[in-house]
Amino acid sequence: MNKFYVTTAIDYANGLPHVGHSFEKVGADVIARYRRLRGDDVRFAIGMDEHGQNVLREAERQGIEPGAWVDDIASKWQATWQRLGLSNTDFVRTTSASHVRAVQELVRRIQAAGDIYLDRYEGYYCERCEAFRKESELVDGKCPLHPSRDISWTEEQNYFFRLSNYTEPLLDHIAAHPEFIQPDSRRNEILRLLEGGLDDISASRSRVPWGVPFPDTEGHTVYVWFDALPNYLSVLGYPEDGYEAWWPADLHVIGKDITRFHCVIWPAMLMSAGLPLPATVWAHGFVMIGGGKLSKSEAERIDLGRLVDRHGPDAFRFILMREAPWDSDRDFPSVESFLQQFDDRYQADLANDLGNLLNRTVAMIGKYRDGRVSGGQDTELENACRAALDAYHQHMESMQLHAALEDVMTIVRRSNAWVDSRAPWALARDPAAADELDEVLGALVRALARISVALAPFMPDKADEIWKRLGGAGSPPPFDELGERWPALVPESSEGVLFPRIETPRD
RNA sequence: GGCAGGGUAGCUCAGCUGGCAGAGCGGGGGACUCAUAAGCCCUAGGUCGCGGGUUCGAAUCCCGCCCCUGCCA
C-alpha cells in the first residue's frame, strides 16, 4: 500500500471561512478521497495559523485572551469543514505545544547548519503586513496594501536566514523535478524569481509577543512564515520518531498567492535542516468576482453557510469543483451571476441529468422487470463508459478535477441518450424483446454504478445513495474492485429523489 | 516599470505545430413518454480586443497598441 500525504495551507485565525477557502479544502479532499479509492493509505492535514500581530490585535479588540480567541475561531473553522464532509485525518494548530516544539527544533537545525545570523534591520515596517517595506515600495509614504495606516521607521535586531545560499540548489531541484511546482505557469514564475537571485530574509521578530519563542534567546519570536510552514511536519509529530513514515509530503495544496513561501522559503528551510522536500506543490486558482479577488463584502453576500445549506454539502462540493477549474481562476461577472450559476448548475447537472437518470432507471426496472435485471455487458453504452472513465482517471491523476467531472457527466448524458435510443417502454410491450430489455436496463445499472464510484470523491454521501438505490451494499467499491463487485442489480424502490428540482424562484 | 497568462456565440470556456469558427449552460423549434413538465433530437450565424504584416489561406505565426489578471520591482 502506498502512503499519500496531502496538506492544504493552514488558515489565518483572524477571520472566518468563505467560499474561497472552501474551494481549496474541497479540492484537496477530493484528491485525498480519490487516492483512497485507488488503494493508497492517505493522510490529509489541514489546520490553523494562530500566531502573529493581527491575531493578537483582533483578540485585544474583542477584549479576550488570544488563546481563548483562537480556540473559538478554530472551532468555527472545524465546524465548517465537518459540515463540508472533509475527510482530513489531522487538524493542526500552530499554538499547540507540539507545534511550538517542532518549530523550535527545526530552527535549531537550521541554526546548526550555519544558516542563521543576527543582524540589525532598519526600514519601514507595516504592522498589518507584518513585513518590512522598502522606501521605493511606499505610496504616498504609506504601505501600498494598507494606505489608511501610518507606517513607521523601525530598527531592530533580527535573526536572518541565509536564503541567498539556496538559489542554486533550488534551481537545480526544480530542473531535476519539474513536477515540484505545478501548474507550469507557477513554476515559471518561481524560476524567474530564482533567476533574479534571492536575498536573505528575516526569521524573527522582536516586537510580536504572540508567537513561538525563538530558541535560545530572549525577546524574539519566530517570524510568522517560519512558524506556519513547519505545520506540515509538526502535525506528523516531528521531531519525534514516526514522522518519517509520512514525510516528505506527496502534495501541498496552496493558493497561487503563496507560492513564494512554499516553493522557495519552505524548501530552502528543509534543505538547510537536512530534510527531504515535498514531491509537489500545487497552486490552485481563485474564485473571482468581477475580475478581482473576492472582496470581504462579496464573500459575505455569497455566504458560505447559506450556500452549503441550499442544496446540501455534496451538491455544493460538486458545483464548486465543476464550476471552478483546479488549475486556474474562475471569474464570475457578479455575486448575482455566481448565485444564479450555482443554481443553474445544480438544476442542469444534478437534478435534470443525473438525478433523473437514476430515477427513471430504477422506476423502469421496477415496473418492467419487477426490480430485477441482468446482463448489459459489452454494449455500446458500456464501451462509452470505459472510454470516459479512462479519461476520468487521466484527469484525476493530473489533477484536472473539473475535467474529470466533465467525464462523469459524459457518461450521464450518454446514458440518458441510450434510454431514448433504445426505448425500453416500447421493448416492454413486446414479449419477444425481453432479452433486449434486460440488456438495456442492465447496461444502465452498470453505467450508474460506475458513475457512483467516479463521483464518490466529489459527493461521498450521494455516491453511497446512488449505489444503494442500485441494490449495492454499503459504499461504492474501490475502482479496482468494480469489475467483480457490481451492485446486486436489484434496485430497491425508494422514496423521494436524490436531487429535487428547484421549483420556486430564487429568493 | 519588468515578466507570465489572458481578451472567441447572452454566460463560462475549448480551439491556437495556420486550411470550411466549437462545447456546456441559457434561449428557440420538434418528435416521444420510462422519469424530477426532467430526458432525447434539431437549432446559436459571433468585427475570434484594435491596427498593421507574412501567406494561396490566420482566431491560430510576426510587429505595434488597448484592456484584464497574476508574480516581481
Coordinates of C-alpha atoms in Angstrom, one line a residue, chain A residues 50-415:
Chain A
E50 CA -2.8 31.2 15.0
H51 CA 0.2 33.4 15.8
G52 CA 1.1 36.9 14.7
Q53 CA 0.3 40.6 15.4
N54 CA -3.0 40.6 13.6
V55 CA -4.4 37.7 15.7
L56 CA -3.3 39.4 18.8
R57 CA -4.8 42.7 17.8
E58 CA -8.1 41.1 16.9
A59 CA -8.2 39.4 20.3
E60 CA -7.5 42.6 22.1
R61 CA -10.2 44.3 20.1
Q62 CA -12.6 41.7 21.3
G63 CA -11.3 42.1 24.8
I64 CA -10.4 38.4 25.3
E65 CA -7.2 36.5 25.8
P66 CA -5.6 35.5 22.5
G67 CA -5.6 31.8 23.5
A68 CA -9.4 31.9 24.0
W69 CA -9.8 33.8 20.8
V70 CA -8.0 31.3 18.6
D71 CA -9.8 28.4 20.3
D72 CA -13.1 30.0 19.4
I73 CA -12.0 30.7 15.8
A74 CA -10.6 27.2 15.3
S75 CA -13.8 25.5 16.5
K76 CA -15.8 27.5 14.0
W77 CA -13.5 26.6 11.1
Q78 CA -13.6 23.0 12.1
A79 CA -17.4 23.0 12.2
T80 CA -17.4 24.4 8.7
W81 CA -15.1 21.7 7.4
Q82 CA -17.1 19.0 9.2
R83 CA -20.2 20.3 7.5
L84 CA -18.5 20.0 4.1
G85 CA -17.6 16.4 4.8
L86 CA -13.8 16.9 4.7
S87 CA -12.0 13.6 5.4
N88 CA -8.9 15.2 6.9
T89 CA -7.1 12.9 9.3
D90 CA -5.4 15.8 11.2
F91 CA -6.2 19.3 12.2
V92 CA -3.0 21.2 13.2
R93 CA -2.9 24.4 15.3
T94 CA 0.2 26.5 15.5
T95 CA -0.4 27.4 19.1
S96 CA -0.3 23.7 20.2
A97 CA 2.7 22.7 22.3
S98 CA 3.8 20.0 19.8
H99 CA 3.9 22.5 17.0
V100 CA 5.9 25.0 19.0
R101 CA 8.4 22.3 19.9
A102 CA 8.7 21.3 16.2
V103 CA 9.3 24.8 15.1
Q104 CA 12.0 25.4 17.6
E105 CA 13.7 22.1 16.7
L106 CA 13.6 23.0 13.0
V107 CA 15.0 26.4 13.7
R108 CA 17.8 24.9 15.8
R109 CA 18.7 22.6 13.0
I110 CA 18.8 25.5 10.6
Q111 CA 21.0 27.3 13.1
A112 CA 23.2 24.3 13.4
A113 CA 23.7 24.3 9.7
G114 CA 25.0 27.9 9.9
D115 CA 22.2 29.5 8.1
I116 CA 21.0 31.8 10.9
Y117 CA 22.8 35.0 11.8
L118 CA 21.9 38.1 13.9
D119 CA 21.8 41.4 12.2
R120 CA 20.3 44.9 12.6
Y121 CA 17.4 45.7 10.4
E122 CA 16.3 49.2 9.6
G123 CA 13.3 50.0 7.5
Y124 CA 9.7 50.9 7.3
Y125 CA 7.6 48.2 9.0
C126 CA 3.9 47.7 8.1
E127 CA 2.3 46.0 11.1
R128 CA -0.7 44.9 9.0
C129 CA 1.6 43.0 6.6
E130 CA 3.9 42.0 9.4
A131 CA 6.7 42.8 6.9
F132 CA 9.2 45.4 6.1
R133 CA 8.6 47.7 3.1
K134 CA 11.3 49.3 1.1
E135 CA 11.0 53.0 0.7
S136 CA 10.6 52.5 -3.1
E137 CA 7.5 50.4 -2.4
L138 CA 5.7 53.1 -0.4
V139 CA 2.9 55.0 -2.0
D140 CA 2.5 58.5 -0.5
G141 CA 4.6 57.4 2.4
K142 CA 2.2 54.5 3.2
C143 CA 2.1 50.8 2.7
P144 CA 0.5 50.2 -0.7
L145 CA -1.7 47.5 0.7
H146 CA -2.7 49.5 3.8
P147 CA -2.8 53.1 2.8
S148 CA -5.1 54.1 5.6
R149 CA -2.4 53.3 8.2
D150 CA 0.7 55.0 9.2
I151 CA 3.9 53.2 8.6
S152 CA 6.9 53.7 10.9
W153 CA 10.6 53.6 10.6
T154 CA 11.9 50.8 12.6
E155 CA 15.2 49.5 13.7
E156 CA 15.5 46.1 15.3
Q157 CA 17.9 43.2 15.8
N158 CA 16.6 40.2 13.8
Y159 CA 17.8 36.7 13.2
F160 CA 18.2 36.2 9.4
F161 CA 18.0 33.1 7.3
R162 CA 20.6 32.7 4.6
L163 CA 18.0 32.2 1.9
S164 CA 20.6 33.5 -0.6
N165 CA 22.6 30.3 -0.2
Y166 CA 19.7 28.3 -1.8
T167 CA 19.2 30.0 -5.1
E168 CA 21.3 27.4 -7.0
P169 CA 20.1 24.3 -5.0
L170 CA 16.5 25.3 -5.7
L171 CA 17.1 25.9 -9.4
D172 CA 18.8 22.5 -9.6
H173 CA 16.0 20.8 -7.7
I174 CA 13.3 22.3 -10.0
A175 CA 15.3 21.3 -13.0
A176 CA 15.5 17.8 -11.8
H177 CA 11.9 17.6 -10.6
P178 CA 9.7 19.7 -12.8
E179 CA 6.7 18.2 -11.0
F180 CA 7.8 20.0 -7.9
I181 CA 5.8 23.1 -8.8
Q182 CA 2.6 22.9 -10.6
P183 CA 0.8 24.1 -12.7
D184 CA 3.6 25.0 -15.2
S185 CA 2.7 28.7 -15.1
R186 CA 3.5 28.9 -11.4
R187 CA 6.8 27.1 -11.9
N188 CA 7.8 29.6 -14.5
E189 CA 7.1 32.4 -12.1
I190 CA 9.3 30.9 -9.4
L191 CA 12.0 30.2 -11.9
R192 CA 12.1 33.8 -12.9
L193 CA 12.2 34.8 -9.3
L194 CA 15.1 32.5 -8.6
E195 CA 17.0 33.6 -11.7
G196 CA 17.0 37.1 -10.2
G197 CA 18.8 35.8 -7.1
L198 CA 17.5 35.6 -3.6
D199 CA 18.1 37.9 -0.6
D200 CA 18.4 36.7 3.0
I201 CA 15.2 37.1 4.9
S202 CA 14.5 37.8 8.5
A203 CA 13.4 34.8 10.5
S204 CA 12.4 36.5 13.8
R205 CA 10.5 39.5 15.2
S206 CA 11.3 41.3 18.3
R207 CA 8.0 43.2 18.6
V208 CA 5.5 40.4 18.2
P209 CA 5.0 38.6 21.6
W210 CA 2.2 36.3 20.3
G211 CA 4.4 33.7 18.6
V212 CA 6.8 30.9 19.0
P213 CA 9.8 32.0 21.2
F214 CA 13.0 32.0 19.1
P215 CA 15.1 29.2 20.6
D216 CA 17.9 30.0 23.0
T217 CA 17.4 33.7 23.1
E218 CA 15.2 36.3 24.8
G219 CA 12.7 38.8 23.3
H220 CA 12.4 37.3 19.8
T221 CA 9.7 35.3 18.3
V222 CA 9.8 33.2 15.1
Y223 CA 8.6 35.1 12.1
V224 CA 5.1 34.1 11.1
W225 CA 6.1 32.1 8.0
F226 CA 8.9 30.3 9.7
D227 CA 6.2 29.5 12.3
A228 CA 3.5 28.5 9.9
L229 CA 5.3 26.4 7.2
P230 CA 6.6 23.7 9.6
N231 CA 3.0 22.8 10.4
Y232 CA 3.3 20.2 7.7
L233 CA 6.0 18.5 9.8
S234 CA 4.7 19.2 13.2
V235 CA 1.4 17.6 12.5
L236 CA 3.3 14.3 11.9
G237 CA 4.9 14.5 15.3
Y238 CA 8.3 15.9 14.2
P239 CA 10.9 15.7 15.6
E240 CA 9.6 12.6 17.5
D241 CA 10.1 9.3 15.8
G242 CA 7.3 8.3 13.4
Y243 CA 7.1 11.4 11.2
E244 CA 9.5 9.7 8.7
A245 CA 6.7 7.3 7.7
W246 CA 4.8 10.2 6.2
W247 CA 7.4 12.8 5.3
P248 CA 8.1 14.1 2.7
A249 CA 4.6 15.2 1.8
D250 CA 3.3 14.0 -1.6
L251 CA 1.3 17.1 -2.2
H252 CA 1.0 20.6 -0.7
V253 CA -2.2 22.2 -2.0
I254 CA -2.0 26.0 -1.7
G255 CA -3.3 29.2 -3.2
K256 CA -1.3 30.8 -6.0
D257 CA -0.7 33.8 -3.9
I258 CA 1.7 32.0 -1.5
T259 CA 3.9 30.1 -4.0
R260 CA 7.0 32.0 -2.9
F261 CA 6.7 30.7 0.6
H262 CA 6.0 27.1 -0.4
C263 CA 8.3 26.9 -3.4
V264 CA 11.3 28.9 -2.2
I265 CA 11.4 29.6 1.5
W266 CA 10.0 26.3 2.7
P267 CA 12.2 24.0 0.6
A268 CA 15.2 26.1 1.5
M269 CA 14.4 25.7 5.2
L270 CA 14.1 21.9 4.6
M271 CA 17.3 21.7 2.7
S272 CA 19.1 23.6 5.4
A273 CA 17.6 21.3 8.1
G274 CA 18.6 18.3 6.0
L275 CA 15.1 17.1 5.4
P276 CA 13.6 15.8 2.1
L277 CA 11.4 18.1 0.0
P278 CA 7.7 17.6 -0.7
A279 CA 7.1 15.9 -4.1
T280 CA 4.7 18.5 -5.4
V281 CA 3.4 21.9 -4.5
W282 CA 0.1 22.6 -6.3
A283 CA -1.0 26.2 -6.6
H284 CA -4.7 26.4 -7.3
G285 CA -6.5 29.5 -8.7
F286 CA -9.2 31.6 -7.1
V287 CA -12.9 32.1 -7.4
M288 CA -13.2 35.7 -8.5
I289 CA -16.0 38.2 -8.9
G290 CA -15.8 40.9 -11.5
G291 CA -12.2 40.2 -12.5
G292 CA -10.8 40.5 -9.0
K293 CA -10.3 38.7 -5.8
L294 CA -13.4 38.1 -3.6
S295 CA -13.8 41.2 -1.5
K296 CA -14.9 40.9 2.1
S297 CA -18.4 42.2 1.3
E298 CA -18.8 39.9 -1.7
A299 CA -17.8 37.0 0.4
E300 CA -20.4 38.0 2.9
R301 CA -23.1 38.3 0.3
I302 CA -22.3 34.9 -1.1
D303 CA -22.4 33.5 2.5
L304 CA -20.8 30.1 2.6
G305 CA -23.1 28.6 5.2
R306 CA -26.3 29.5 3.3
L307 CA -24.8 28.3 0.1
V308 CA -24.0 24.9 1.6
D309 CA -27.4 24.6 3.0
R310 CA -29.1 25.5 -0.3
H311 CA -28.7 22.1 -1.9
G312 CA -26.6 20.3 0.7
P313 CA -22.9 19.8 1.2
D314 CA -22.4 17.2 -1.5
A315 CA -24.1 19.3 -4.2
F316 CA -22.0 22.3 -3.0
R317 CA -18.8 20.3 -3.5
F318 CA -19.9 19.1 -6.9
I319 CA -20.9 22.5 -8.1
L320 CA -17.8 24.2 -6.8
M321 CA -15.4 21.7 -8.4
R322 CA -17.3 21.7 -11.6
E323 CA -17.5 25.4 -12.0
A324 CA -14.0 26.4 -11.0
P325 CA -11.0 24.8 -12.7
W326 CA -8.5 23.4 -10.3
D327 CA -5.5 24.8 -12.1
S328 CA -6.6 28.4 -12.8
D329 CA -9.1 31.1 -11.8
R330 CA -12.8 31.2 -12.3
D331 CA -14.3 34.6 -12.8
F332 CA -17.9 35.4 -12.3
P333 CA -19.3 38.8 -13.5
S334 CA -21.1 39.5 -10.2
V335 CA -22.3 38.0 -7.0
E336 CA -25.7 37.6 -8.5
S337 CA -24.4 35.7 -11.5
F338 CA -22.4 33.5 -9.2
L339 CA -25.5 32.6 -7.2
Q340 CA -27.5 32.1 -10.4
Q341 CA -24.8 29.9 -11.9
F342 CA -24.7 27.9 -8.7
D343 CA -28.4 27.1 -9.0
D344 CA -28.3 26.6 -12.8
R345 CA -25.5 24.0 -12.4
Y346 CA -27.4 22.2 -9.7
Q347 CA -30.6 22.1 -11.8
A348 CA -29.0 21.1 -15.1
D349 CA -26.4 18.5 -13.9
L350 CA -27.7 17.1 -10.7
A351 CA -31.4 17.3 -10.8
N352 CA -32.2 17.1 -14.5
D353 CA -29.4 14.9 -15.8
L354 CA -28.1 12.7 -13.0
G355 CA -31.0 12.6 -10.6
N356 CA -33.5 11.9 -13.3
L357 CA -31.3 9.3 -14.9
L358 CA -31.2 7.3 -11.6
N359 CA -34.9 7.8 -11.0
R360 CA -36.1 6.7 -14.5
T361 CA -33.7 3.7 -14.5
V362 CA -34.9 2.4 -11.1
A363 CA -38.5 3.1 -12.0
M364 CA -38.3 1.2 -15.3
I365 CA -36.6 -1.8 -13.7
G366 CA -39.3 -1.9 -11.0
K367 CA -42.1 -1.5 -13.5
Y368 CA -40.9 -3.8 -16.3
R369 CA -38.7 -6.3 -14.6
D370 CA -40.0 -6.5 -11.1
G371 CA -36.8 -4.9 -9.9
R372 CA -34.5 -7.5 -11.4
V373 CA -32.2 -7.3 -14.3
S374 CA -29.1 -9.0 -15.6
G375 CA -26.8 -8.5 -18.5
G376 CA -25.8 -5.3 -20.2
Q377 CA -22.1 -6.1 -20.6
D378 CA -20.3 -5.2 -23.8
T379 CA -23.0 -2.8 -25.0
E380 CA -22.3 0.4 -26.9
L381 CA -23.0 2.2 -23.6
E382 CA -20.5 0.1 -21.7
N383 CA -17.8 1.0 -24.2
A384 CA -18.6 4.7 -23.9
C385 CA -18.4 4.3 -20.1
R386 CA -15.0 2.7 -20.3
A387 CA -13.6 5.4 -22.5
A388 CA -15.0 8.2 -20.3
L389 CA -13.6 6.5 -17.2
D390 CA -10.1 6.2 -18.8
A391 CA -10.3 10.0 -19.4
Y392 CA -11.6 10.5 -15.9
H393 CA -8.6 8.7 -14.3
Q394 CA -6.1 10.6 -16.5
H395 CA -7.7 13.8 -15.4
M396 CA -7.7 12.9 -11.8
E397 CA -4.1 11.8 -11.9
S398 CA -3.1 15.1 -13.5
M399 CA -5.4 16.9 -11.1
Q400 CA -7.7 18.3 -13.7
L401 CA -10.5 17.8 -11.3
H402 CA -13.1 19.9 -13.2
A403 CA -12.3 17.9 -16.4
A404 CA -12.8 14.6 -14.5
L405 CA -16.3 15.8 -13.6
E406 CA -17.0 16.6 -17.2
D407 CA -16.0 13.0 -18.0
V408 CA -18.6 11.8 -15.5
M409 CA -21.2 14.0 -17.0
T410 CA -20.4 12.5 -20.4
I411 CA -21.4 9.1 -19.0
V412 CA -24.6 10.6 -17.6
R413 CA -25.5 12.2 -20.9
R414 CA -24.7 9.1 -22.9
S415 CA -26.9 7.1 -20.6

